[in-house]
Structure formats: C-alpha cells, structure tokens
mmCIF file of C-alpha atoms and ligand atoms in Angstrom:
data_model
loop_
_atom_site.group_PDB
_atom_site.id
_atom_site.type_symbol
_atom_site.label_atom_id
_atom_site.label_comp_id
_atom_site.label_asym_id
_atom_site.label_seq_id
_atom_site.Cartn_x
_atom_site.Cartn_y
_atom_site.Cartn_z
ATOM 1 C CA ALA A 3 104.725 169.535 68.116
ATOM 2 C CA LYS A 4 102.174 170.280 70.805
ATOM 3 C CA LYS A 5 99.688 167.107 69.486
ATOM 4 C CA THR A 6 103.076 164.896 68.316
ATOM 5 C CA GLY A 7 103.504 165.459 72.440
ATOM 6 C CA ARG A 8 100.573 164.344 73.338
ATOM 7 C CA ASN A 9 100.185 160.862 71.702
ATOM 8 C CA ASN A 10 103.682 160.533 73.107
ATOM 9 C CA PHE A 11 102.217 161.500 76.242
ATOM 10 C CA CYS A 12 99.153 159.000 75.938
ATOM 11 C CA PHE A 13 101.569 156.889 74.205
ATOM 12 C CA PHE A 14 103.744 156.807 77.437
ATOM 13 C CA ASN A 15 101.234 155.884 79.708
ATOM 14 C CA ARG A 16 99.810 153.591 78.415
ATOM 15 C CA GLN A 17 102.855 151.538 77.988
ATOM 16 C CA MET A 18 103.431 151.898 81.912
ATOM 17 C CA LEU A 19 100.562 151.308 82.964
ATOM 18 C CA GLU A 20 101.015 147.895 80.656
ATOM 19 C CA LEU A 21 104.313 147.641 82.696
ATOM 20 C CA ALA A 22 102.532 148.031 85.716
ATOM 21 C CA HIS A 23 99.344 145.500 85.089
ATOM 22 C CA GLN A 24 102.094 142.673 84.344
ATOM 23 C CA ARG A 25 103.921 143.590 87.324
ATOM 24 C CA MET A 26 101.041 143.384 89.484
ATOM 25 C CA GLN A 27 100.096 140.197 87.308
ATOM 26 C CA LEU A 28 103.396 139.160 87.795
ATOM 27 C CA GLY A 29 103.346 139.622 91.789
ATOM 28 C CA ASN A 30 99.595 137.623 91.931
ATOM 29 C CA ASP A 31 101.060 135.414 90.443
ATOM 30 C CA LEU A 32 104.461 134.993 91.996
ATOM 31 C CA HIS A 33 102.154 134.408 96.282
ATOM 32 C CA ASP A 34 101.031 130.689 94.195
ATOM 33 C CA ALA A 35 104.544 129.948 92.401
ATOM 34 C CA LEU A 36 105.728 128.691 95.339
ATOM 35 C CA GLY A 37 102.489 126.280 96.036
ATOM 36 C CA LYS A 38 102.466 125.234 92.022
ATOM 37 C CA GLY A 39 106.417 123.998 91.813
ATOM 38 C CA GLN A 40 106.836 126.373 88.963
ATOM 39 C CA LEU A 41 110.469 128.152 90.824
ATOM 40 C CA GLU A 42 114.000 125.833 90.078
ATOM 41 C CA VAL A 43 117.186 126.298 91.277
ATOM 42 C CA PHE A 44 119.961 126.596 88.739
ATOM 43 C CA TYR A 45 123.295 126.056 89.794
ATOM 44 C CA GLN A 46 126.424 127.203 87.790
ATOM 45 C CA PRO A 47 129.790 125.816 88.976
ATOM 46 C CA ILE A 48 132.525 127.756 89.827
ATOM 47 C CA ILE A 49 135.474 126.537 89.184
ATOM 48 C CA ASP A 50 139.069 126.584 91.462
ATOM 49 C CA VAL A 51 141.798 128.854 89.223
ATOM 50 C CA VAL A 52 144.844 126.250 90.243
ATOM 51 C CA SER A 53 143.521 123.051 90.017
ATOM 52 C CA GLY A 54 141.108 124.030 86.805
ATOM 53 C CA ARG A 55 138.030 121.882 88.733
ATOM 54 C CA VAL A 56 134.568 122.674 90.279
ATOM 55 C CA VAL A 57 134.704 123.926 93.606
ATOM 56 C CA LYS A 58 132.242 125.678 93.787
ATOM 57 C CA ALA A 59 128.759 126.754 92.864
ATOM 58 C CA GLU A 60 126.603 129.450 93.132
ATOM 59 C CA ALA A 61 122.459 128.485 93.106
ATOM 60 C CA LEU A 62 120.236 131.169 91.000
ATOM 61 C CA LEU A 63 116.879 131.057 91.032
ATOM 62 C CA ARG A 64 113.961 130.678 87.810
ATOM 63 C CA TRP A 65 110.688 131.011 87.584
ATOM 64 C CA ARG A 66 108.906 128.696 84.445
ATOM 65 C CA HIS A 67 105.368 130.507 84.348
ATOM 66 C CA PRO A 68 102.962 128.949 82.498
ATOM 67 C CA GLU A 69 102.102 131.711 80.128
ATOM 68 C CA TRP A 70 104.945 133.789 80.410
ATOM 69 C CA GLY A 71 108.046 130.764 79.794
ATOM 70 C CA MET A 72 111.198 131.345 81.988
ATOM 71 C CA VAL A 73 110.648 134.829 84.292
ATOM 72 C CA PRO A 74 114.436 136.375 84.798
ATOM 73 C CA PRO A 75 115.452 137.175 88.506
ATOM 74 C CA ASP A 76 115.717 140.251 87.891
ATOM 75 C CA ARG A 77 112.086 140.428 86.116
ATOM 76 C CA PHE A 78 110.517 139.181 89.244
ATOM 77 C CA ILE A 79 113.091 139.622 93.324
ATOM 78 C CA PRO A 80 112.224 143.178 92.780
ATOM 79 C CA ILE A 81 108.904 142.117 93.026
ATOM 80 C CA ALA A 82 109.127 139.526 96.184
ATOM 81 C CA GLU A 83 111.491 142.536 97.712
ATOM 82 C CA GLU A 84 108.268 144.282 97.695
ATOM 83 C CA THR A 85 106.009 141.708 99.158
ATOM 84 C CA ASP A 86 108.638 140.357 101.674
ATOM 85 C CA LEU A 87 107.607 136.681 99.662
ATOM 86 C CA ILE A 88 111.700 137.234 99.328
ATOM 87 C CA GLN A 89 112.157 135.562 103.065
ATOM 88 C CA GLU A 90 109.776 132.519 102.068
ATOM 89 C CA ILE A 91 111.302 132.210 99.019
ATOM 90 C CA GLY A 92 115.076 132.737 100.066
ATOM 91 C CA ALA A 93 114.551 130.307 102.607
ATOM 92 C CA TRP A 94 113.360 127.882 100.456
ATOM 93 C CA VAL A 95 116.333 128.478 97.216
ATOM 94 C CA PHE A 96 118.805 127.675 101.095
ATOM 95 C CA ARG A 97 116.536 124.103 101.063
ATOM 96 C CA GLU A 98 116.848 123.156 97.765
ATOM 97 C CA ALA A 99 120.664 124.239 98.373
ATOM 98 C CA ALA A 100 121.557 122.701 100.489
ATOM 99 C CA ASP A 101 120.157 119.160 100.343
ATOM 100 C CA THR A 102 122.094 119.949 96.271
ATOM 101 C CA VAL A 103 125.021 120.733 98.013
ATOM 102 C CA LYS A 104 124.387 117.213 100.566
ATOM 103 C CA ARG A 105 123.906 115.595 97.424
ATOM 104 C CA TRP A 106 126.849 116.397 95.534
ATOM 105 C CA ASN A 107 129.106 115.331 98.356
ATOM 106 C CA ALA A 108 127.310 111.818 97.828
ATOM 107 C CA LEU A 109 128.411 111.291 94.746
ATOM 108 C CA SER A 110 132.583 111.446 95.836
ATOM 109 C CA ALA A 111 134.875 111.189 99.022
ATOM 110 C CA ASN A 112 136.559 114.549 97.985
ATOM 111 C CA GLN A 113 134.949 116.189 99.429
ATOM 112 C CA GLY A 114 137.166 120.142 100.157
ATOM 113 C CA GLN A 115 136.700 123.121 99.533
ATOM 114 C CA ARG A 116 133.183 122.108 97.725
ATOM 115 C CA GLN A 117 130.232 124.846 98.553
ATOM 116 C CA ILE A 118 127.244 126.299 97.280
ATOM 117 C CA SER A 119 126.308 129.758 97.107
ATOM 118 C CA VAL A 120 123.285 131.560 98.007
ATOM 119 C CA ASN A 121 121.699 135.012 97.088
ATOM 120 C CA MET A 122 120.729 136.698 99.724
ATOM 121 C CA SER A 123 118.472 140.479 99.576
ATOM 122 C CA PRO A 124 118.994 142.485 101.702
ATOM 123 C CA ARG A 125 116.195 142.508 102.855
ATOM 124 C CA GLN A 126 116.691 139.362 104.391
ATOM 125 C CA PHE A 127 118.372 140.963 106.932
ATOM 126 C CA THR A 128 117.195 143.847 106.613
ATOM 127 C CA ARG A 129 113.287 142.927 107.866
ATOM 128 C CA GLY A 130 113.973 138.934 108.007
ATOM 129 C CA ARG A 131 115.447 136.687 110.742
ATOM 130 C CA GLY A 132 117.411 135.305 107.138
ATOM 131 C CA GLU A 133 120.444 134.392 108.866
ATOM 132 C CA GLN A 134 119.052 132.849 112.151
ATOM 133 C CA ILE A 135 117.020 131.452 109.524
ATOM 134 C CA ILE A 136 119.848 129.486 107.582
ATOM 135 C CA ILE A 137 122.102 128.882 111.153
ATOM 136 C CA ASN A 138 118.652 126.455 112.277
ATOM 137 C CA TYR A 139 118.348 125.135 109.504
ATOM 138 C CA MET A 140 122.570 123.743 108.945
ATOM 139 C CA GLN A 141 121.840 122.877 112.501
ATOM 140 C CA ALA A 142 119.244 120.893 112.093
ATOM 141 C CA TYR A 143 120.008 119.321 108.652
ATOM 142 C CA GLY A 144 123.767 118.257 110.188
ATOM 143 C CA LEU A 145 125.385 119.852 106.893
ATOM 144 C CA ASP A 146 129.470 120.461 108.034
ATOM 145 C CA PRO A 147 128.118 125.370 107.369
ATOM 146 C CA ALA A 148 131.456 125.041 105.206
ATOM 147 C CA HIS A 149 129.932 123.831 102.007
ATOM 148 C CA ILE A 150 127.428 127.041 102.183
ATOM 149 C CA ALA A 151 128.284 129.999 101.690
ATOM 150 C CA VAL A 152 126.146 133.407 101.045
ATOM 151 C CA GLU A 153 126.715 135.763 98.034
ATOM 152 C CA ILE A 154 125.612 139.402 99.728
ATOM 153 C CA THR A 155 125.724 143.148 98.117
ATOM 154 C CA GLU A 156 127.727 146.428 98.052
ATOM 155 C CA GLY A 157 124.098 148.274 99.239
ATOM 156 C CA LEU A 158 123.380 145.445 102.732
ATOM 157 C CA LEU A 159 127.168 147.090 104.333
ATOM 158 C CA LEU A 160 126.229 150.204 103.550
ATOM 159 C CA ASP A 161 122.727 150.947 104.682
ATOM 160 C CA ASN A 162 124.125 151.534 108.500
ATOM 161 C CA CYS A 163 121.188 149.074 108.959
ATOM 162 C CA PRO A 164 121.324 149.007 113.049
ATOM 163 C CA GLY A 165 121.777 145.404 113.074
ATOM 164 C CA VAL A 166 123.557 144.348 109.493
ATOM 165 C CA THR A 167 127.173 144.006 111.729
ATOM 166 C CA GLN A 168 125.715 141.408 114.381
ATOM 167 C CA LYS A 169 124.388 139.335 112.266
ATOM 168 C CA LEU A 170 126.697 138.936 108.936
ATOM 169 C CA GLU A 171 129.143 138.248 112.141
ATOM 170 C CA LYS A 172 126.489 135.267 113.348
ATOM 171 C CA LEU A 173 127.009 133.806 110.321
ATOM 172 C CA ARG A 174 130.481 133.773 109.638
ATOM 173 C CA ALA A 175 131.056 132.282 114.250
ATOM 174 C CA ALA A 176 128.053 129.572 112.770
ATOM 175 C CA GLY A 177 131.355 128.805 109.716
ATOM 176 C CA ILE A 178 129.289 129.919 106.997
ATOM 177 C CA GLU A 179 131.975 132.538 104.117
ATOM 178 C CA ILE A 180 130.318 135.217 102.949
ATOM 179 C CA SER A 181 130.663 137.275 99.161
ATOM 180 C CA LEU A 182 130.270 140.620 98.466
ATOM 181 C CA ASP A 183 128.605 140.205 94.288
ATOM 182 C CA ASP A 184 129.239 142.505 92.606
ATOM 183 C CA PHE A 185 132.052 143.949 93.877
ATOM 184 C CA GLY A 186 132.208 148.239 92.831
ATOM 185 C CA THR A 187 129.213 148.562 90.486
ATOM 186 C CA GLY A 188 127.490 150.478 93.080
ATOM 187 C CA TYR A 189 128.573 152.625 94.802
ATOM 188 C CA SER A 190 132.103 151.606 95.641
ATOM 189 C CA ALA A 191 132.762 153.761 99.316
ATOM 190 C CA MET A 192 135.458 150.995 100.345
ATOM 191 C CA ALA A 193 135.553 151.757 103.851
ATOM 192 C CA TYR A 194 133.124 149.492 104.492
ATOM 193 C CA LEU A 195 135.702 146.747 103.758
ATOM 194 C CA LYS A 196 137.638 147.235 107.006
ATOM 195 C CA ARG A 197 134.436 147.995 109.051
ATOM 196 C CA PHE A 198 132.936 143.584 107.833
ATOM 197 C CA ASN A 199 134.081 140.478 108.161
ATOM 198 C CA ILE A 200 133.927 139.040 104.295
ATOM 199 C CA ASP A 201 135.595 135.546 102.458
ATOM 200 C CA TYR A 202 135.509 136.128 98.739
ATOM 201 C CA LEU A 203 135.156 139.609 97.017
ATOM 202 C CA LYS A 204 132.765 138.690 93.414
ATOM 203 C CA ILE A 205 134.670 140.685 90.539
ATOM 204 C CA ASP A 206 131.398 142.121 88.531
ATOM 205 C CA GLN A 207 130.891 140.994 84.641
ATOM 206 C CA SER A 208 130.965 144.388 83.782
ATOM 207 C CA PHE A 209 134.802 144.576 85.058
ATOM 208 C CA VAL A 210 135.491 141.453 82.869
ATOM 209 C CA ARG A 211 133.602 141.473 79.358
ATOM 210 C CA ASP A 212 136.525 144.398 77.825
ATOM 211 C CA LEU A 213 138.957 142.232 79.985
ATOM 212 C CA GLU A 214 141.114 142.273 76.835
ATOM 213 C CA THR A 215 140.983 145.611 74.715
ATOM 214 C CA ASP A 216 140.490 148.110 77.779
ATOM 215 C CA PRO A 217 143.374 148.880 79.567
ATOM 216 C CA GLY A 218 141.195 150.718 81.851
ATOM 217 C CA ASP A 219 139.558 147.071 82.700
ATOM 218 C CA ARG A 220 141.693 145.357 83.056
ATOM 219 C CA ALA A 221 143.156 147.689 85.878
ATOM 220 C CA ILE A 222 140.122 147.717 88.314
ATOM 221 C CA ALA A 223 140.392 144.063 88.284
ATOM 222 C CA GLU A 224 143.732 143.744 88.629
ATOM 223 C CA ALA A 225 143.591 146.810 91.312
ATOM 224 C CA ILE A 226 140.888 144.648 92.709
ATOM 225 C CA VAL A 227 142.394 141.486 93.513
ATOM 226 C CA VAL A 228 145.960 142.604 94.792
ATOM 227 C CA MET A 229 143.158 144.325 97.435
ATOM 228 C CA ALA A 230 141.081 141.709 97.811
ATOM 229 C CA HIS A 231 144.848 139.603 99.180
ATOM 230 C CA ARG A 232 145.749 142.118 101.588
ATOM 231 C CA LEU A 233 143.518 142.656 102.809
ATOM 232 C CA GLY A 234 143.667 138.776 102.959
ATOM 233 C CA LEU A 235 140.603 138.159 100.698
ATOM 234 C CA LYS A 236 139.293 135.593 98.078
ATOM 235 C CA VAL A 237 138.611 137.075 94.201
ATOM 236 C CA ILE A 238 135.990 135.011 92.242
ATOM 237 C CA ALA A 239 135.108 136.392 88.604
ATOM 238 C CA GLU A 240 131.965 136.487 87.452
ATOM 239 C CA GLY A 241 131.052 136.805 84.094
ATOM 240 C CA VAL A 242 133.794 135.225 82.420
ATOM 241 C CA GLU A 243 133.465 134.332 78.801
ATOM 242 C CA THR A 244 135.853 133.676 76.473
ATOM 243 C CA GLU A 245 139.337 132.172 76.569
ATOM 244 C CA GLY A 246 141.514 135.495 76.890
ATOM 245 C CA GLN A 247 139.742 136.676 79.905
ATOM 246 C CA TYR A 248 140.594 133.151 81.859
ATOM 247 C CA ALA A 249 143.608 133.776 81.315
ATOM 248 C CA LEU A 250 143.664 137.772 82.195
ATOM 249 C CA LEU A 251 142.472 137.031 85.120
ATOM 250 C CA ALA A 252 144.594 133.742 85.964
ATOM 251 C CA GLU A 253 147.778 136.029 85.782
ATOM 252 C CA ALA A 254 146.306 138.113 88.042
ATOM 253 C CA GLY A 255 145.930 136.495 90.465
ATOM 254 C CA CYS A 256 142.094 135.094 90.860
ATOM 255 C CA GLU A 257 140.791 133.086 92.400
ATOM 256 C CA TYR A 258 137.742 131.035 91.046
ATOM 257 C CA VAL A 259 135.774 131.897 87.983
ATOM 258 C CA GLN A 260 132.492 131.349 86.668
ATOM 259 C CA GLY A 261 130.766 132.145 83.525
ATOM 260 C CA TYR A 262 129.696 130.542 80.359
ATOM 261 C CA LEU A 263 133.157 129.871 79.542
ATOM 262 C CA PHE A 264 133.358 126.388 81.870
ATOM 263 C CA ALA A 265 129.538 126.232 81.524
ATOM 264 C CA LYS A 266 125.626 128.388 82.448
ATOM 265 C CA PRO A 267 123.459 128.334 84.922
ATOM 266 C CA MET A 268 121.985 124.752 84.910
ATOM 267 C CA PRO A 269 119.568 122.526 86.346
ATOM 268 C CA VAL A 270 120.207 120.421 89.892
ATOM 269 C CA GLU A 271 120.402 117.368 87.613
ATOM 270 C CA ALA A 272 122.783 118.051 84.926
ATOM 271 C CA PHE A 273 124.873 119.998 87.820
ATOM 272 C CA LEU A 274 124.703 116.977 89.454
ATOM 273 C CA ALA A 275 125.770 114.943 85.807
ATOM 274 C CA PHE A 276 128.641 117.573 84.448
ATOM 275 C CA VAL A 277 130.389 117.923 88.554
ATOM 276 C CA ASN A 278 130.329 114.540 87.780
ATOM 277 C CA ALA A 279 132.066 113.827 84.927
ATOM 278 C CA ASP A 280 134.089 116.946 86.829
ATOM 279 C CA ALA A 281 136.329 114.738 89.548
ATOM 280 C CA GLN A 282 136.712 111.967 87.035
ATOM 281 C CA LYS A 283 138.339 114.051 84.611
HETATM 282 P P1 C2E B 23 124.297 138.257 90.178
HETATM 283 O O1 C2E B 23 124.236 137.213 91.485
HETATM 284 O O2 C2E B 23 124.790 138.765 89.634
HETATM 285 O O3 C2E B 23 123.921 136.466 89.318
HETATM 286 C C1 C2E B 23 124.842 136.508 88.773
HETATM 287 C C2 C2E B 23 124.555 136.846 87.013
HETATM 288 O O4 C2E B 23 125.142 136.679 86.096
HETATM 289 C C3 C2E B 23 123.210 134.839 86.650
HETATM 290 O O5 C2E B 23 122.221 135.948 85.967
HETATM 291 C C4 C2E B 23 124.789 134.415 85.579
HETATM 292 O O6 C2E B 23 122.735 133.625 85.333
HETATM 293 C C5 C2E B 23 124.493 135.191 84.776
HETATM 294 N N1 C2E B 23 125.867 134.831 84.312
HETATM 295 C C6 C2E B 23 126.487 133.723 84.572
HETATM 296 N N2 C2E B 23 127.490 133.877 83.878
HETATM 297 C C7 C2E B 23 127.831 134.893 82.705
HETATM 298 C C8 C2E B 23 127.900 135.132 81.565
HETATM 299 O O7 C2E B 23 129.355 133.684 81.852
HETATM 300 N N3 C2E B 23 128.095 135.649 81.434
HETATM 301 C C9 C2E B 23 126.992 136.969 81.358
HETATM 302 N N4 C2E B 23 126.398 137.644 80.280
HETATM 303 N N5 C2E B 23 125.681 135.793 82.011
HETATM 304 C C10 C2E B 23 126.299 135.317 83.433
HETATM 305 P P2 C2E B 23 121.317 135.756 86.289
HETATM 306 O O8 C2E B 23 120.601 133.531 86.709
HETATM 307 O O9 C2E B 23 119.629 135.709 84.770
HETATM 308 O O10 C2E B 23 120.613 135.886 87.686
HETATM 309 C C11 C2E B 23 120.684 138.218 88.250
HETATM 310 C C12 C2E B 23 120.997 137.980 89.008
HETATM 311 O O11 C2E B 23 119.693 137.966 90.348
HETATM 312 C C13 C2E B 23 121.695 137.673 90.013
HETATM 313 O O12 C2E B 23 122.956 138.261 90.064
HETATM 314 C C14 C2E B 23 120.737 137.929 91.431
HETATM 315 O O13 C2E B 23 121.447 139.312 92.103
HETATM 316 C C15 C2E B 23 119.748 137.650 90.755
HETATM 317 N N6 C2E B 23 119.556 136.477 91.830
HETATM 318 C C16 C2E B 23 119.218 134.773 91.485
HETATM 319 N N7 C2E B 23 119.028 134.839 92.321
HETATM 320 C C17 C2E B 23 118.667 135.162 93.797
HETATM 321 C C18 C2E B 23 118.268 133.723 94.317
HETATM 322 O O14 C2E B 23 117.653 132.923 94.683
HETATM 323 N N8 C2E B 23 118.144 135.254 95.832
HETATM 324 C C19 C2E B 23 117.991 136.627 95.582
HETATM 325 N N9 C2E B 23 117.915 137.583 96.708
HETATM 326 N N10 C2E B 23 118.398 137.472 94.013
HETATM 327 C C20 C2E B 23 119.173 135.905 93.935
HETATM 328 CA CA1 CA B 24 125.761 136.093 92.608
HETATM 329 CA CA1 CA B 25 127.461 139.307 90.560
HETATM 330 CA CA1 CA B 26 124.069 141.450 89.540
#
C-alpha cells in the first residue's frame, strides 16, 4: 500500500510539474500572442425577448495558438491576470469591440439600443486604470458610450478595494452601462446591490441549464428577475440552449437572452453577417 502511495505521489507530482510547465510556456507565448496577431475577439449575439431581434452582443476573447490550436479563455485569462498582461489585452479587446460596434452601426440606420459588452477583470480596476482607458478611447474615437457596456463580476464589488465605487461611477457617468456577470455563483452577499449602481444582472448559465427539470433552479431564476426589476435592473440570461428554457425565462420577465439556441460566439465577419440577416428578417 505504501508503495502504491508513493507511486501515486510521484505521478501526481509529475503531472503537477507538467501543468506548471505548460502554464509557464503559455505565459511566455501569451506575451507575444497579441503582437503576432494570434488573439481574436469573437462576438455572441444577445437577443431582445420582446422583439426577438439581436440588439446586443458580448465580446469573448480567443487565442489561436500555433501548436495547441484554440486555447479557451478560462485557460489563459488567469495567466494574463497574474502577469498584468491583462491591462494591455483588455484595452485591445475594448478597441476591437468599439470598432465592431461602429461597423454594426454602419450596417443600418436603426441603431436603437445596440450595444457590445466587454468583460473586465477585477485587476483592470484595482491595478490599472481600465475605466479611464475606456473613457479616453470612447472620446477620441467619437463613439456614443451607450453602445458599449462593461461586464464585471461579484468579486470586484466584494473586494472592498478602495476606489472601485468611484471607478464604476465614473464609467456610468460617462454613459457606459455595467452588467453584473455570473450572478448568484460566487458570494451571493447581495448587500452590495444597494451600494453599487449597475444596469444589468446576468443570470449565470448554471441556473439556466436545468431550468426545465429542476424546480429549485426555476425558483432561483424567477426570484433573480423579480429582485432585479424591483432594484431597477434589467436581466440577461446566459447559456440558453433550448426553446423550453427560453420560454420559461421569457415568462419570468427576463429582458434579454444569450446562448447556443440563438448563436455561438463567432468571428467578427460572421457576426456582422448574422446581425445583417437578422435586421432583414
Ligand atoms: P463569461 O463572461 O461567463 O462568458 C460566457 C461563456 O459562456 C462564454 O465562454 C460563452 O462562449 C459561453 N456560452 C455562451 N452561450 C452558451 C451556451 O448556450 N451554452 C454553454 N454551455 N456555454 C455558452 P468562453 O467564451 O469560453 O469564455 C469563458 C470566460 O472567459 C468568460 O465567461 C469570461 O469570464 C472570460 N473571458 C472571455 N473573454 C474575456 C475578455 O476579453 N476579458 C476577460 N477579462 N475575460 C474574458
Ligand atoms: Ca461575461
Ligand atoms: Ca457569465
Ligand atoms: Ca463565467
């Protein structure tokens, strides 16, 4: 038994070493990825429940690694966050999104509530001046800030990091809306909802997945919508994959839906073709 134990330990160690090695290599490669044009922003349509039309989209980062192919963001964003590369990458994602929303606007006159949201890591607020970079760029670029939204997570609000309230207020004062992403997954200490002014709650896909079969998930999703509305927030449901989920969310009063049922995240040209076809419907 002892021997097995030691073997397991060795095996475990070797795996850990390999993982650490891979991580280090990814970290090194990531440094050059932006300059080498390996990073790409995909866009996933967000549908307005009432009109059934695409009115928003989320910008989602992709990395085409020359050896490993598509590396999912969950694998490399944490590395970017540790190394502060996230500041540079985050600013680049934002510029790409701004450019795309401008192209989307040019497709048709009916610009309505059209908006692209970008994900921002806590570190872009706590260690960088992510909010100021965005505001400066919007002004220089001459883009109406209503066309851009920022997605943050509960962790940022709970960190109690000095200045975060002011930074978020600064964004809102500049006309940029704020979405609270992955709502209900992390800490669920909801007192912060009173302290911070946000515009949207995104119901996490973990509550959407079993909506049709799990009465508990359904209760949570419905309660989130009621609470959000009472607080003056709109609701976006993520990870909507079936008509049944869509129907339940619409019935609950959810304003926007996003998920594979409508479209997967896609490269910019495919996205613009998609919204163009949607506008012609
Ligand atoms: P997220 O912000 O919660 O993004 C939603 C994730 O759900 C995306 O994964 C999206 O592709 C996926 N998704 C959308 N619809 C469906 C569906 O119907 N079913 C299922 N199963 N999944 C769906 P993705 O693109 O792999 O991104 C993972 C995470 O990486 C994001 O989670 C976000 O936290 C982070 N991320 C992505 N891009 C950026 C970025 O530019 N900056 C930062 N800081 N984080 C990013
Ligand atoms: Ca998000
Ligand atoms: Ca999310
Ligand atoms: Ca997530």
